[in-house]
Short mmCIF file of C-alpha atoms in Angstrom, two decimals:
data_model
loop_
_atom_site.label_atom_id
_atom_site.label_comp_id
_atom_site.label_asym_id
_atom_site.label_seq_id
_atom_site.Cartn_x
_atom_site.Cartn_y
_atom_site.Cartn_z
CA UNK X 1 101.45 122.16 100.19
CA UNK X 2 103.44 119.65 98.36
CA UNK X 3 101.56 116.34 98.46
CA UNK X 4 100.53 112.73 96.93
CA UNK X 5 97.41 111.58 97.45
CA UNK X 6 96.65 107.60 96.58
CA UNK X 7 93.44 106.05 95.50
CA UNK X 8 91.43 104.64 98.37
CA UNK X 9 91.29 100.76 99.36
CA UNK X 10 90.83 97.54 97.04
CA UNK X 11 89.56 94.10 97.60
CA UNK X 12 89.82 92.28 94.00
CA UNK X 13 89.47 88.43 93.75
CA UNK X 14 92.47 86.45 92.17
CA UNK X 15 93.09 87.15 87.95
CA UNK X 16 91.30 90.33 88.28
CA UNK X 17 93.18 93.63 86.82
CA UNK X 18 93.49 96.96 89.05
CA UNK X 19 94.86 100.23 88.30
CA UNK X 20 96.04 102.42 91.58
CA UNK X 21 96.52 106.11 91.46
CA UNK X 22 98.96 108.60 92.92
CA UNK X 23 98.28 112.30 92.50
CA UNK X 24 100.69 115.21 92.79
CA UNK X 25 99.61 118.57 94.03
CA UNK X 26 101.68 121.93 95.07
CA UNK X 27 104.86 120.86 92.76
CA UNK X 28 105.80 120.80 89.34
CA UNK X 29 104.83 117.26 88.74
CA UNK X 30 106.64 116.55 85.12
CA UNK X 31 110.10 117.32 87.05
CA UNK X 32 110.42 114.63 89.65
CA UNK X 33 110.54 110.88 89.50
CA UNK X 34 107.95 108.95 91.17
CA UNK X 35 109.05 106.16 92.35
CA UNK X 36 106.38 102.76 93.89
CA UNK X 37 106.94 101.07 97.39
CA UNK X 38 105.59 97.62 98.01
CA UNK X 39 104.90 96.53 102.04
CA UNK X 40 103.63 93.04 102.64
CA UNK X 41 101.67 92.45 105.59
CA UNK X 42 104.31 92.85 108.82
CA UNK X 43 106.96 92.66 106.53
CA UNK X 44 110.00 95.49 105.05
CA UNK X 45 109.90 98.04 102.08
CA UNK X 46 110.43 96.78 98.31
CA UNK X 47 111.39 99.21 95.51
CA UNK X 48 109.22 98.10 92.41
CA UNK X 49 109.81 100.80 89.98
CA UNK X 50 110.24 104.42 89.50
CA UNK X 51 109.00 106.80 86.50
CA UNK X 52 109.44 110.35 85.43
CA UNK X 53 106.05 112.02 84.43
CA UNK X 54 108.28 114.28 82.14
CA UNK X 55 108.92 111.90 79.67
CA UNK X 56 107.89 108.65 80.96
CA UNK X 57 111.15 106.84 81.31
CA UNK X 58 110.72 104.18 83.71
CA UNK X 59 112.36 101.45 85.39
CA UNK X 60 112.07 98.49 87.02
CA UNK X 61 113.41 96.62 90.06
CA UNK X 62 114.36 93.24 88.76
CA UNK X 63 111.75 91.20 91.10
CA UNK X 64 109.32 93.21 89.76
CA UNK X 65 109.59 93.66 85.77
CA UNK X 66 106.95 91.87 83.97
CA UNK X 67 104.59 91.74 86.99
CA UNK X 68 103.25 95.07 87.17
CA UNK X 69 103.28 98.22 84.50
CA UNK X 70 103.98 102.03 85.69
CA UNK X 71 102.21 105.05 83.87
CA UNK X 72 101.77 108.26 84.31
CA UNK X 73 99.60 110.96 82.98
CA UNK X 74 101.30 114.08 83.01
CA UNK X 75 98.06 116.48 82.45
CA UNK X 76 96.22 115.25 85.27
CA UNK X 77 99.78 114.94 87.54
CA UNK X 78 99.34 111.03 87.67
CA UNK X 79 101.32 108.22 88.68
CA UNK X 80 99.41 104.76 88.36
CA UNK X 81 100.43 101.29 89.66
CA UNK X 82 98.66 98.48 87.53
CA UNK X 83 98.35 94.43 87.48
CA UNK X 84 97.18 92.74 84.73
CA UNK X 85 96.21 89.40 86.70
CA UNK X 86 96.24 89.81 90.64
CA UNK X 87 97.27 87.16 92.83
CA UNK X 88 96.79 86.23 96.37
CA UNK X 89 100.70 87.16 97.11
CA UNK X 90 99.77 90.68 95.65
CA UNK X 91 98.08 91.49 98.89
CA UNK X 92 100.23 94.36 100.82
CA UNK X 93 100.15 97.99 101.21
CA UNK X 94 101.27 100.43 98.18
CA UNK X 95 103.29 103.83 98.25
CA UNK X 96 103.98 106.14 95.95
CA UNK X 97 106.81 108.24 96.53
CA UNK X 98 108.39 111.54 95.44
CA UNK X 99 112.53 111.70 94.32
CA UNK X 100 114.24 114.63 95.26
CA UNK X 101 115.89 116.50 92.42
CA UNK X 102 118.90 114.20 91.86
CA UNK X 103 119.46 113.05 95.15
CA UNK X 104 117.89 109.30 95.35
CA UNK X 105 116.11 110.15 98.41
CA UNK X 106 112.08 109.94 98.80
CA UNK X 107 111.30 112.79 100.47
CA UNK X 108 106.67 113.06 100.18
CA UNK X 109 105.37 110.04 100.26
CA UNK X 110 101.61 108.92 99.77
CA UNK X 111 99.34 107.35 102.64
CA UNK X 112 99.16 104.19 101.20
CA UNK X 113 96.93 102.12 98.92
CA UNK X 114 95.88 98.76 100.87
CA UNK X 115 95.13 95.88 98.07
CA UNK X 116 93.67 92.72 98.96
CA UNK X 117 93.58 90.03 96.62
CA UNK X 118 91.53 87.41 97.93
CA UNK X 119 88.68 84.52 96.64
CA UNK D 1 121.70 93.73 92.76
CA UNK D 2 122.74 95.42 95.46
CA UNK D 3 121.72 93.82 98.88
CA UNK D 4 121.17 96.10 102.30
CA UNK D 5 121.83 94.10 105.43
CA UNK D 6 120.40 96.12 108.53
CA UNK D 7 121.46 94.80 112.40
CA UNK D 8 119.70 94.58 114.50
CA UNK D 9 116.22 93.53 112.66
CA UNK D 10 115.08 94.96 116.46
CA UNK D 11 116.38 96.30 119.63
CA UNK D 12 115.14 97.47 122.65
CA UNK D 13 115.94 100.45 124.73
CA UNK D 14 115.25 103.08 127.61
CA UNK D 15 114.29 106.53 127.39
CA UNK D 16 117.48 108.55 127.22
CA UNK D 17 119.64 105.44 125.77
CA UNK D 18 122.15 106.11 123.23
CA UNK D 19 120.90 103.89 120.05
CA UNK D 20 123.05 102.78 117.12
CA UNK D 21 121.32 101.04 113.78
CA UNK D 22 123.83 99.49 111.38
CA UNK D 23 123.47 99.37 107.75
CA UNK D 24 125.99 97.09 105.30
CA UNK D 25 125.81 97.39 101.76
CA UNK D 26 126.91 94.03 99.67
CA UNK D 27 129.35 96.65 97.48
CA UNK D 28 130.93 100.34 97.14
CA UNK D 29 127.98 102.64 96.87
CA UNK D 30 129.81 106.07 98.14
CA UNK D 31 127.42 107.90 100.39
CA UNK D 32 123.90 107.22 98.44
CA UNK D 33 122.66 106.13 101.73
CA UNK D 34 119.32 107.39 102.97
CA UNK D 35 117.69 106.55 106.73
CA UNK D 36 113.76 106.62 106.95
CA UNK D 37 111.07 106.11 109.94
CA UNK D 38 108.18 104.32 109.81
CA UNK D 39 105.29 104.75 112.17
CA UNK D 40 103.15 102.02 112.54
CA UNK D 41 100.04 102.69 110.11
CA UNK D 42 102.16 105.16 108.68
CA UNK D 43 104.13 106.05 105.47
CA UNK D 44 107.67 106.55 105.81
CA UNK D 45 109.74 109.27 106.41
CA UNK D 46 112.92 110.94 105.54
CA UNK D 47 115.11 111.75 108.19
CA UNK D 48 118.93 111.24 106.42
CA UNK D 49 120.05 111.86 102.83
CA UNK D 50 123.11 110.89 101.82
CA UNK D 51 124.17 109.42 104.46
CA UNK D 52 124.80 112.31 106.69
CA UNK D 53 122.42 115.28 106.27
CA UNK D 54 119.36 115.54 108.39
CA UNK D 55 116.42 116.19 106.49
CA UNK D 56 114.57 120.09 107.25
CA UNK D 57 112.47 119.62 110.35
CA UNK D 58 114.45 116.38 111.88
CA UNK D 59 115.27 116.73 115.20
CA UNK D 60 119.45 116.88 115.73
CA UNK D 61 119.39 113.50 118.13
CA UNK D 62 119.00 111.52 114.78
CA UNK D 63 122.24 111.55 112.59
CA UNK D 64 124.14 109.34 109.83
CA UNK D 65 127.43 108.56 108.94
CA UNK D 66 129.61 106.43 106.39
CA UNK D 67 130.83 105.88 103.11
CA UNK D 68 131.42 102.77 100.93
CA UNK D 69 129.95 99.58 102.39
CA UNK D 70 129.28 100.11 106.02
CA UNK D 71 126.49 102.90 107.26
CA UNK D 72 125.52 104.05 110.70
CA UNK D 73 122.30 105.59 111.64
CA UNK D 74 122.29 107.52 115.69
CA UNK D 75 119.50 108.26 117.72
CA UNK D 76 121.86 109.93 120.63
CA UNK D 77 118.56 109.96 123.32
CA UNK D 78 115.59 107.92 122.55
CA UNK D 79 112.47 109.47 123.17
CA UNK D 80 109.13 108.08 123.53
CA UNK D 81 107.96 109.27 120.35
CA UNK D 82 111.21 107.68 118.55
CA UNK D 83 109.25 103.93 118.78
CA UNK D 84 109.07 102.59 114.84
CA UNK D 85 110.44 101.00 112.18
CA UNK D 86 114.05 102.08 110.96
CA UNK D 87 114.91 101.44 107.22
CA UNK D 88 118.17 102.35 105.13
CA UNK D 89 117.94 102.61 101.14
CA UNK D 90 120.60 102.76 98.50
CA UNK D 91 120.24 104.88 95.18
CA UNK D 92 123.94 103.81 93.32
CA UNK D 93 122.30 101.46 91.05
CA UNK D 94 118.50 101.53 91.50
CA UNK D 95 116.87 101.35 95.09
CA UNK D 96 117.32 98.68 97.57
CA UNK D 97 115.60 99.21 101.02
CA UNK D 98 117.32 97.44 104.30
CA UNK D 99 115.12 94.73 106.13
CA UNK D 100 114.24 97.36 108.69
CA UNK D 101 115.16 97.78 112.98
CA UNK D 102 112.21 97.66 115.11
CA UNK D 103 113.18 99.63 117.69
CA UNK D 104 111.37 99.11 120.98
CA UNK D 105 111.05 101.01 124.70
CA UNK D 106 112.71 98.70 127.01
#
């Protein structure tokens, strides 16, 4: 079964670093772009950046360069999502997300990383 | 950037109703137009990929058309189980999701 699976639930206080994870299973993980999803509580998707584990080329939605750094690890089939200095505004729900192929669509998502950044 | 504008943010219906979601992109991006569903306490889900082919497994009341700047996404009868969160997404220059439709049971 083609799958992500995300790290479980984090409660940091504000300034603190984190490091999320996304795992790939039942798929040739070096030869599709995984891509992050930002949801704010009650609010819409964001794009914040895509990689391929291949190679590590990444990129960066504008709104999100500089705020947050995308790795991956391509002998363990990892994507992670890190923050050098959390802030309260951080707080929201986290995808990871497959690319098909070359088509642009997300087609296996993650459940979902919840951080809350809170004093 | 390119900017998605989704109407309505929600609308409600009846069981059986004909729904149409509207998706306006702020500039030519051909047909890299994809539809997803969100579930509340759920990830999202692909239903449409370029803007008119239903994903494997979608059931045929959900379909997509459009090219260029102006996208619709169909459900042609709402069922009960059809109740989330609609979002479109461009892939022509990065990724830009819509605001979403909350779609309701009237």
């Amino acid at each position: 079964e083609v799958q992500l699976v995300q790290s479980g639930a984090e409660v940091k206080k504000p300034g603190e670093s984190l490091k999320i994870s996304c795992k790939g299973s039942g798929y040739s993980f070096t030869s599709y772009w995984i891509g992050w999803v930002r949801q704010m509580p009650g609010k819409g998707l964001e794009w914040m950046g895509i990689i391929y584990p291949g190679d590590s080329d990444t990129r960066y939605s504008p709104s999100f360069q500089g705020q947050v750094t995308i790795s991956a690890d391509k002998s363990i089939s990892t994507a992670y999502l890190q923050w050098s200095s959390l802030k309260a505004s951080d707080t929201a729900m986290y995808y990871c997300a497959r690319r098909r192929g070359d088509l642009g669509a997300f087609d296996i998502w993650g459940q979902g990383t919840m951080v809350t950044v809170s004093s | 950037d390119i900017q998605m504008t989704q109407s309505p943010s929600s609308l409600s219906a009846s069981v059986g109703d004909r729904v149409t979601i509207t998706c306006q992109a702020s500039q030519d991006i051909s047909n890299y137009l994809n539809w997803y569903q969100q579930k509340p306490g759920k990830a999202p889900k692909l239903l449409i990929y370029d803007a008119s082919n239903l994903e494997t497994g979608v059931p045929s009341r959900f379909s997509g058309s459009g090219s260029g700047t102006d996208f619709t996404f169909t459900i042609s009868s709402l069922q009960p189980e059809d109740i989330a969160t609609y979002y479109c997404q461009q892939y022509d220059n990065l990724y830009t999701f819509g605001q979403g439709t909350k779609l309701e049971i009237k």
